[in-house]
C-alpha cells in the first residue's frame, strides 16, 4: 500500500525483502531479496535509493544504522534508534514513562531470579516476550495461582515483561507523522476492537469525547517528539474507565488501524509516509468522512476462495483490499474491507455485513 501511494506520486520504489513472494517485493519497481544482515545486499541497496523507510518494525536496527551512515548520506525515516525502542517492550515502556505518559504496571522477567521473585504485579497479568511478539503471539495470561516461572519457561526463557491488567473502556490508536523540523500531523484516534489478540474492526473517528481525541493526538505527537522520530509512529493506547490514556505499544510504521485512511481521509497514512520520506511538506490528515475497516483473516479461506464478486455485488459501497499473500492460514491477515459513511457505526455495520457475506460463500 505504501508502494502504490509512492507510485501514484511519481516515485519509484525499491523494496528490500527477504522473500521474492512478499507482496511488497512484487509491487515494487525494483527489489533486493536477501537477509537483512547481508552486507553485499546492503551496499547494493543503498547505492540504488535516495531515502529509506520501513513498513515492518523488526528490520534490524543495526542494518538501518549502517544505511544511515552510507555515503552520500541516506535519510532513514524513522531512524534506527526509534526502531530499537519499538523492538523491545522494556525500552518501549521506559520511553513512554520518560516522556511523561502512563503505561500498564510492569516488571522485567528475564532471569530465573526474576521469574521466581515475590509477586509485585497484581493478577490477572500477561507475560509477554520483550521482542518479536505481535497479534497475540509470544504471550501467556496469568491468573491467581498460575506459575510465573512455568509461563516464562513456556516462552523459551527469553527476556519478557510481566504486565498488570488495565481495566479499559476502549482501545485506541493514533498515527503521528513527524518531519525533521518538528512539524507533526496526526491521523486519528481510531477505535479498535480485537479478537484473539488480532485487530478485528476499526471505527474512525473514534467515538470518544473531544477532550480524549485531543489528548490521544497529544500523546502520539509527544511520543514522536520524545523519541526524535522522523517518519511515522503509531501509538496504541487504552482508554481507562476513568477517562485516562495508557500507552500500550509503539509501531514506527503504518498501522493496520490506519488502513481506513485510504478511503476516509484526503491524505492517507501511506501518502503521509511518502511525503515525510521524500521530503515533501505535510498533508492534511483530517477525515473527509467517517469510516470503518474489518480485517480479513486466513480463516475465510477454509472452504475455498471466498466469493469476492458476490460480496462486492451485494455491497457496492464496500472497498476490498487483498494483500496478495499466498497460503491463507488461520489468523493471518490476508486483506481488509473498508466503508465510508456519515458516521462510524453505519460504516462498521456495512463492513461487518460484507465480511459475514464472505463466510462460507465460496466461488
Short mmCIF file of C-alpha atoms in Angstrom, two decimals:
data_model
loop_
_atom_site.label_atom_id
_atom_site.label_comp_id
_atom_site.label_asym_id
_atom_site.label_seq_id
_atom_site.Cartn_x
_atom_site.Cartn_y
_atom_site.Cartn_z
CA UNK A 1 0.00 0.00 0.00
CA UNK A 2 2.94 2.34 0.63
CA UNK A 3 4.38 1.33 -2.74
CA UNK A 4 1.15 2.15 -4.55
CA UNK A 5 0.93 5.53 -2.77
CA UNK A 6 4.50 6.36 -3.76
CA UNK A 7 3.94 5.31 -7.36
CA UNK A 8 0.83 7.50 -7.60
CA UNK A 9 3.02 10.44 -6.59
CA UNK A 10 5.55 9.62 -9.32
CA UNK A 11 8.20 7.84 -7.29
CA UNK A 12 9.83 4.51 -7.99
CA UNK A 13 10.10 2.10 -5.09
CA UNK A 14 12.96 -0.31 -4.44
CA UNK A 15 11.92 -2.87 -1.83
CA UNK A 16 14.39 -4.81 0.28
CA UNK A 17 12.59 -8.00 1.30
CA UNK A 18 13.70 -11.43 2.41
CA UNK A 19 11.39 -13.46 0.17
CA UNK A 20 10.66 -12.92 -3.51
CA UNK A 21 6.98 -13.75 -2.93
CA UNK A 22 6.44 -10.94 -0.41
CA UNK A 23 3.62 -8.69 -1.68
CA UNK A 24 5.73 -5.52 -1.31
CA UNK A 25 8.51 -7.07 -3.38
CA UNK A 26 6.07 -7.96 -6.15
CA UNK A 27 4.52 -4.48 -6.13
CA UNK A 28 7.82 -2.58 -6.17
CA UNK A 29 9.62 -1.25 -9.25
CA UNK A 30 12.86 -2.93 -8.14
CA UNK A 31 13.79 -5.35 -5.39
CA UNK A 32 16.66 -6.62 -3.31
CA UNK A 33 15.89 -10.08 -1.94
CA UNK A 34 18.35 -11.09 0.76
CA UNK A 35 18.64 -11.43 4.54
CA UNK A 36 18.72 -8.03 6.24
CA UNK A 37 22.21 -8.79 7.56
CA UNK A 38 23.68 -9.34 4.08
CA UNK A 39 26.38 -6.66 3.71
CA UNK A 40 26.71 -7.01 -0.06
CA UNK A 41 22.97 -6.61 -0.47
CA UNK A 42 23.04 -3.59 1.83
CA UNK A 43 25.69 -1.85 -0.24
CA UNK A 44 23.79 -2.58 -3.44
CA UNK A 45 20.51 -1.41 -1.97
CA UNK A 46 21.98 1.79 -0.52
CA UNK A 47 23.51 2.74 -3.86
CA UNK A 48 20.14 2.32 -5.59
CA UNK A 49 17.90 4.50 -3.38
CA UNK A 50 17.61 8.12 -2.28
CA UNK A 51 15.75 7.60 1.02
CA UNK A 52 14.73 4.68 3.23
CA UNK A 53 11.60 3.90 5.20
CA UNK A 54 10.15 0.74 6.75
CA UNK A 55 6.76 -0.97 6.93
CA UNK A 56 7.93 -3.64 9.40
CA UNK A 57 9.32 -2.73 12.83
CA UNK A 58 11.58 -5.78 13.13
CA UNK A 59 14.09 -4.73 10.49
CA UNK A 60 17.36 -4.93 12.48
CA UNK A 61 18.29 -1.53 13.88
CA UNK A 62 21.92 -2.33 13.05
CA UNK A 63 21.03 -2.60 9.35
CA UNK A 64 19.35 0.80 9.43
CA UNK A 65 22.31 2.34 11.27
CA UNK A 66 24.63 1.20 8.51
CA UNK A 67 22.27 2.53 5.85
CA UNK A 68 22.07 5.87 7.69
CA UNK A 69 25.86 6.04 7.69
CA UNK A 70 26.14 5.41 3.97
CA UNK A 71 27.96 8.00 1.83
CA UNK A 72 26.33 10.03 0.41
CA UNK A 73 24.01 10.30 3.40
CA UNK A 74 20.67 8.47 3.16
CA UNK A 75 17.63 9.77 5.06
CA UNK A 76 16.32 6.81 7.09
CA UNK A 77 12.81 7.56 8.34
CA UNK A 78 12.14 6.56 11.04
CA UNK A 79 15.68 6.18 12.29
CA UNK A 80 17.34 3.12 13.79
CA UNK A 81 17.12 4.40 17.36
CA UNK A 82 13.33 4.63 17.10
CA UNK A 83 13.12 1.05 15.84
CA UNK A 84 15.45 -0.11 18.62
CA UNK A 85 12.98 1.24 21.19
CA UNK A 86 9.90 -0.21 19.50
CA UNK A 87 11.58 -3.61 19.12
CA UNK A 88 11.86 -4.12 22.88
CA UNK A 89 8.90 -3.77 25.24
CA UNK A 90 11.21 -2.83 28.11
CA UNK A 91 12.63 0.13 26.20
CA UNK A 92 9.16 0.99 24.92
CA UNK A 93 7.68 1.31 28.39
CA UNK A 94 10.69 3.15 29.74
CA UNK A 95 10.47 5.63 26.85
CA UNK A 96 6.78 6.26 27.47
CA UNK A 97 7.41 6.85 31.17
CA UNK A 98 10.33 9.18 30.40
CA UNK A 99 8.04 11.17 28.11
CA UNK A 100 5.52 11.54 30.94
CA UNK A 101 2.89 9.10 29.68
CA UNK A 102 1.28 6.30 31.68
CA UNK A 103 1.80 2.60 30.95
CA UNK A 104 0.46 -0.57 32.49
CA UNK A 105 2.27 -1.63 35.68
CA UNK A 106 5.11 -3.91 34.64
CA UNK A 107 8.36 -5.55 35.59
CA UNK A 108 11.06 -7.39 33.71
CA UNK A 109 11.23 -11.20 33.74
CA UNK A 110 14.45 -12.21 32.02
CA UNK A 111 16.23 -14.40 34.56
CA UNK A 112 15.48 -17.34 36.84
CA UNK A 113 15.68 -15.00 39.82
CA UNK A 114 13.16 -12.58 38.31
CA UNK A 115 10.84 -15.46 37.37
CA UNK A 116 10.77 -16.74 40.95
CA UNK A 117 10.80 -13.39 42.78
CA UNK A 118 7.96 -12.40 45.08
CA UNK A 119 4.93 -11.07 43.13
CA UNK A 120 4.92 -7.31 42.60
CA UNK A 121 2.33 -7.16 39.80
CA UNK A 122 -1.27 -7.91 40.70
CA UNK A 123 -3.05 -10.70 38.85
CA UNK A 124 -4.55 -11.07 36.32
CA UNK A 125 -1.47 -10.22 34.29
CA UNK A 126 0.12 -11.01 30.93
CA UNK A 127 3.65 -12.27 30.39
CA UNK A 128 4.95 -11.06 27.02
CA UNK A 129 8.21 -11.67 25.23
CA UNK A 130 10.22 -8.45 25.20
CA UNK A 131 10.89 -8.84 21.48
CA UNK A 132 9.18 -10.22 18.37
CA UNK A 133 5.67 -10.68 19.73
CA UNK A 134 2.68 -9.40 17.74
CA UNK A 135 -1.01 -10.18 17.15
CA UNK A 136 -1.26 -12.03 20.45
CA UNK A 137 1.84 -14.19 19.81
CA UNK A 138 4.52 -14.59 22.48
CA UNK A 139 2.08 -14.06 25.36
CA UNK A 140 0.77 -16.03 28.31
CA UNK A 141 -2.10 -14.85 30.50
CA UNK A 142 -1.68 -15.41 34.23
CA UNK A 143 -4.42 -15.58 36.81
CA UNK A 144 -4.28 -16.05 40.56
CA UNK A 145 -2.22 -19.11 41.40
CA UNK A 146 -0.64 -19.51 37.94
CA UNK A 147 3.09 -20.21 37.99
CA UNK A 148 5.13 -17.32 36.56
CA UNK A 149 8.24 -19.46 36.18
CA UNK A 150 6.35 -22.11 34.19
CA UNK A 151 4.91 -19.40 31.94
CA UNK A 152 8.37 -17.92 31.40
CA UNK A 153 9.76 -21.34 30.53
CA UNK A 154 6.91 -21.93 28.06
CA UNK A 155 8.05 -18.79 26.22
CA UNK A 156 11.58 -20.15 25.91
CA UNK A 157 13.19 -18.41 28.92
CA UNK A 158 13.73 -15.32 26.77
CA UNK A 159 13.57 -11.76 28.13
CA UNK A 160 9.96 -10.89 28.96
CA UNK A 161 7.83 -8.26 30.64
CA UNK A 162 5.04 -9.04 33.07
CA UNK A 163 2.22 -6.53 32.61
CA UNK A 164 -0.61 -5.91 35.01
CA UNK A 165 -4.11 -5.85 33.61
CA UNK A 166 -5.50 -2.44 32.63
CA UNK A 167 -9.25 -2.06 33.01
CA UNK A 168 -10.18 -0.15 29.89
CA UNK A 169 -13.27 1.09 28.11
CA UNK A 170 -11.76 1.29 24.62
CA UNK A 171 -8.59 0.52 22.68
CA UNK A 172 -7.39 3.48 20.62
CA UNK A 173 -4.53 4.24 18.26
CA UNK A 174 -3.16 7.40 16.67
CA UNK A 175 -0.54 7.76 13.94
CA UNK A 176 1.89 10.67 14.12
CA UNK A 177 3.90 11.76 11.08
CA UNK A 178 6.82 13.96 12.16
CA UNK A 179 9.16 15.99 9.95
CA UNK A 180 12.84 16.89 10.61
CA UNK A 181 11.86 20.43 11.66
CA UNK A 182 9.37 19.08 14.22
CA UNK A 183 6.20 19.66 12.22
CA UNK A 184 3.78 16.88 13.13
CA UNK A 185 0.46 15.74 11.74
CA UNK A 186 -1.66 13.08 13.45
CA UNK A 187 -4.20 10.67 11.97
CA UNK A 188 -6.78 9.50 14.46
CA UNK A 189 -7.59 8.49 17.04
CA UNK A 190 -9.00 5.21 15.76
CA UNK A 191 -11.25 2.98 17.85
CA UNK A 192 -10.11 -0.64 17.70
CA UNK A 193 -11.74 -3.94 18.59
CA UNK A 194 -9.53 -7.03 18.87
CA UNK A 195 -10.39 -10.72 18.72
CA UNK A 196 -7.90 -13.33 19.94
CA UNK A 197 -5.20 -10.67 20.15
CA UNK A 198 -5.64 -9.61 16.50
CA UNK A 199 -7.21 -6.37 15.31
CA UNK A 200 -10.68 -7.21 14.03
CA UNK A 201 -12.54 -3.93 13.49
CA UNK A 202 -11.60 -0.24 13.41
CA UNK A 203 -14.03 2.67 13.62
CA UNK A 204 -12.97 6.16 12.57
CA UNK A 205 -13.19 8.67 14.06
CA UNK A 206 -13.15 7.03 17.47
CA UNK A 207 -16.39 7.52 19.37
CA UNK A 208 -14.85 9.47 22.22
CA UNK A 209 -15.16 12.88 23.83
CA UNK A 210 -13.31 15.72 22.00
CA UNK A 211 -11.08 16.05 25.07
CA UNK A 212 -9.97 12.42 24.67
CA UNK A 213 -9.44 12.95 20.93
CA UNK A 214 -7.16 15.90 21.61
CA UNK A 215 -5.28 14.02 24.32
CA UNK A 216 -4.76 10.94 22.12
CA UNK A 217 -3.27 13.16 19.43
CA UNK A 218 -1.09 14.86 22.04
CA UNK A 219 0.22 11.51 23.25
CA UNK A 220 1.08 10.36 19.71
CA UNK A 221 2.80 13.64 18.82
CA UNK A 222 4.53 13.73 22.21
CA UNK A 223 5.93 10.22 21.86
CA UNK A 224 7.22 11.02 18.36
CA UNK A 225 8.92 14.16 19.69
CA UNK A 226 10.36 12.38 22.73
CA UNK A 227 11.93 9.71 20.52
CA UNK A 228 13.13 12.25 17.95
CA UNK A 229 11.22 10.26 15.35
CA UNK A 230 11.21 11.46 11.76
CA UNK A 231 8.63 9.46 9.87
CA UNK A 232 5.56 7.58 11.10
CA UNK A 233 4.98 6.48 14.68
CA UNK A 234 1.80 4.68 15.73
CA UNK A 235 0.88 4.74 19.41
CA UNK A 236 -1.59 2.14 20.67
CA UNK A 237 -3.43 3.21 23.82
CA UNK A 238 -6.03 2.09 26.33
CA UNK A 239 -8.76 4.50 27.39
CA UNK A 240 -9.47 3.58 31.01
CA UNK A 241 -12.86 3.66 32.68
CA UNK A 242 -11.68 6.83 34.44
CA UNK A 243 -11.00 8.59 31.12
CA UNK A 244 -7.21 8.34 31.22
CA UNK A 245 -4.97 7.18 28.37
CA UNK A 246 -2.38 4.45 28.92
CA UNK A 247 0.31 3.80 26.30
CA UNK A 248 0.32 0.13 25.30
CA UNK A 249 2.64 -0.29 22.30
CA UNK A 250 4.58 1.69 19.69
CA UNK A 251 4.84 0.88 15.99
CA UNK A 252 7.22 3.04 13.90
CA UNK A 253 5.36 2.39 10.65
CA UNK A 254 1.91 2.47 9.04
CA UNK A 255 -0.61 0.62 11.17
CA UNK A 256 -3.42 -1.82 10.47
CA UNK A 257 -5.91 0.53 12.13
CA UNK A 258 -4.85 3.31 9.76
CA UNK A 259 -5.80 1.43 6.60
CA UNK A 260 -9.22 3.11 6.75
CA UNK A 261 -7.48 6.43 5.97
CA UNK A 262 -7.13 5.36 2.32
CA UNK A 263 -10.85 5.93 1.81
CA UNK A 264 -11.74 8.16 4.77
CA UNK A 265 -9.05 10.85 4.52
CA UNK A 266 -7.82 13.10 1.74
CA UNK A 267 -4.27 12.15 2.70
CA UNK A 268 -3.83 8.55 3.90
CA UNK A 269 -1.22 7.29 6.33
CA UNK A 270 0.67 5.93 3.32
CA UNK A 271 0.54 9.26 1.47
CA UNK A 272 1.91 10.93 4.59
CA UNK A 273 4.69 8.34 4.85
CA UNK A 274 5.67 9.08 1.25
CA UNK A 275 5.70 12.80 1.95
CA UNK A 276 7.91 12.63 5.03
CA UNK A 277 10.28 10.11 3.42
CA UNK A 278 10.64 12.15 0.22
CA UNK A 279 11.00 15.48 2.00
CA UNK A 280 7.63 16.86 0.86
CA UNK A 281 5.51 19.08 3.14
CA UNK A 282 2.82 17.52 5.36
CA UNK A 283 -0.63 16.70 4.04
CA UNK A 284 -3.86 17.36 5.90
CA UNK A 285 -4.88 14.17 7.79
CA UNK A 286 -8.40 15.40 8.59
CA UNK A 287 -11.19 12.94 7.78
CA UNK A 288 -13.37 13.63 4.77
CA UNK A 289 -15.90 11.10 6.04
CA UNK A 290 -16.38 8.59 8.82
CA UNK A 291 -15.28 5.05 8.06
CA UNK A 292 -14.65 1.54 9.29
CA UNK A 293 -12.26 -1.29 8.48
CA UNK A 294 -12.69 -5.03 9.05
CA UNK A 295 -9.76 -7.39 8.73
CA UNK A 296 -9.90 -10.47 6.52
CA UNK A 297 -8.02 -13.37 8.09
CA UNK A 298 -6.98 -16.65 6.51
CA UNK A 299 -9.89 -18.39 8.26
CA UNK A 300 -12.16 -17.10 5.49
CA UNK A 301 -10.46 -19.45 3.03
CA UNK A 302 -11.29 -22.64 4.98
CA UNK A 303 -13.98 -23.62 2.46
CA UNK A 304 -12.06 -22.34 -0.56
CA UNK A 305 -11.65 -18.98 -2.27
CA UNK A 306 -14.24 -16.52 -0.91
CA UNK A 307 -16.85 -15.19 -3.33
CA UNK A 308 -15.41 -11.71 -3.82
CA UNK A 309 -17.61 -10.88 -6.81
CA UNK A 310 -20.79 -11.87 -5.00
CA UNK A 311 -19.87 -9.83 -1.94
CA UNK A 312 -18.99 -6.73 -3.97
CA UNK A 313 -22.21 -7.03 -5.96
CA UNK A 314 -24.19 -7.12 -2.72
CA UNK A 315 -22.14 -4.34 -1.12
CA UNK A 316 -21.07 -1.93 -3.87
CA UNK A 317 -20.15 0.72 -1.30
CA UNK A 318 -17.50 -1.53 0.33
CA UNK A 319 -13.86 -1.44 -0.80
CA UNK A 320 -11.86 -4.67 -0.97
CA UNK A 321 -8.10 -4.71 -0.33
CA UNK A 322 -6.33 -8.05 -0.80
CA UNK A 323 -2.64 -8.15 0.04
CA UNK A 324 -1.55 -10.76 -2.47
CA UNK A 325 -0.31 -13.16 0.19
CA UNK A 326 -0.09 -16.83 -0.64
CA UNK A 327 -1.03 -19.57 1.83
CA UNK A 328 -4.02 -18.23 3.80
CA UNK A 329 -3.52 -19.53 7.34
CA UNK A 330 -5.95 -19.08 10.24
CA UNK A 331 -5.17 -15.82 11.99
CA UNK A 332 -3.07 -14.48 9.12
CA UNK A 333 -4.06 -11.05 7.82
CA UNK A 334 -4.88 -11.50 4.15
CA UNK A 335 -6.69 -8.26 3.42
CA UNK A 336 -9.35 -5.89 4.69
CA UNK A 337 -12.68 -4.29 3.86
CA UNK A 338 -13.45 -0.59 4.28
CA UNK A 339 -16.57 1.50 4.01
CA UNK A 340 -17.28 5.19 4.49
CA UNK A 341 -20.50 6.71 5.78
CA UNK A 342 -21.88 9.67 7.68
CA UNK A 343 -20.98 8.03 10.98
CA UNK A 344 -18.61 5.24 12.04
CA UNK A 345 -21.38 2.96 13.29
CA UNK A 346 -23.04 2.83 9.87
CA UNK A 347 -19.69 2.16 8.18
CA UNK A 348 -18.95 -0.60 10.69
CA UNK A 349 -22.28 -2.30 10.03
CA UNK A 350 -21.53 -2.32 6.30
CA UNK A 351 -18.06 -3.90 6.56
CA UNK A 352 -19.23 -6.47 9.10
CA UNK A 353 -22.20 -7.44 6.94
CA UNK A 354 -19.96 -7.69 3.88
CA UNK A 355 -17.50 -9.90 5.74
CA UNK A 356 -20.32 -12.08 7.02
CA UNK A 357 -21.45 -12.50 3.39
CA UNK A 358 -18.00 -13.91 2.64
CA UNK A 359 -18.10 -16.51 5.40
CA UNK A 360 -18.88 -19.82 3.79
CA UNK A 361 -19.58 -18.21 0.41
CA UNK A 362 -17.02 -19.63 -2.00
CA UNK A 363 -16.81 -19.37 -5.74
#
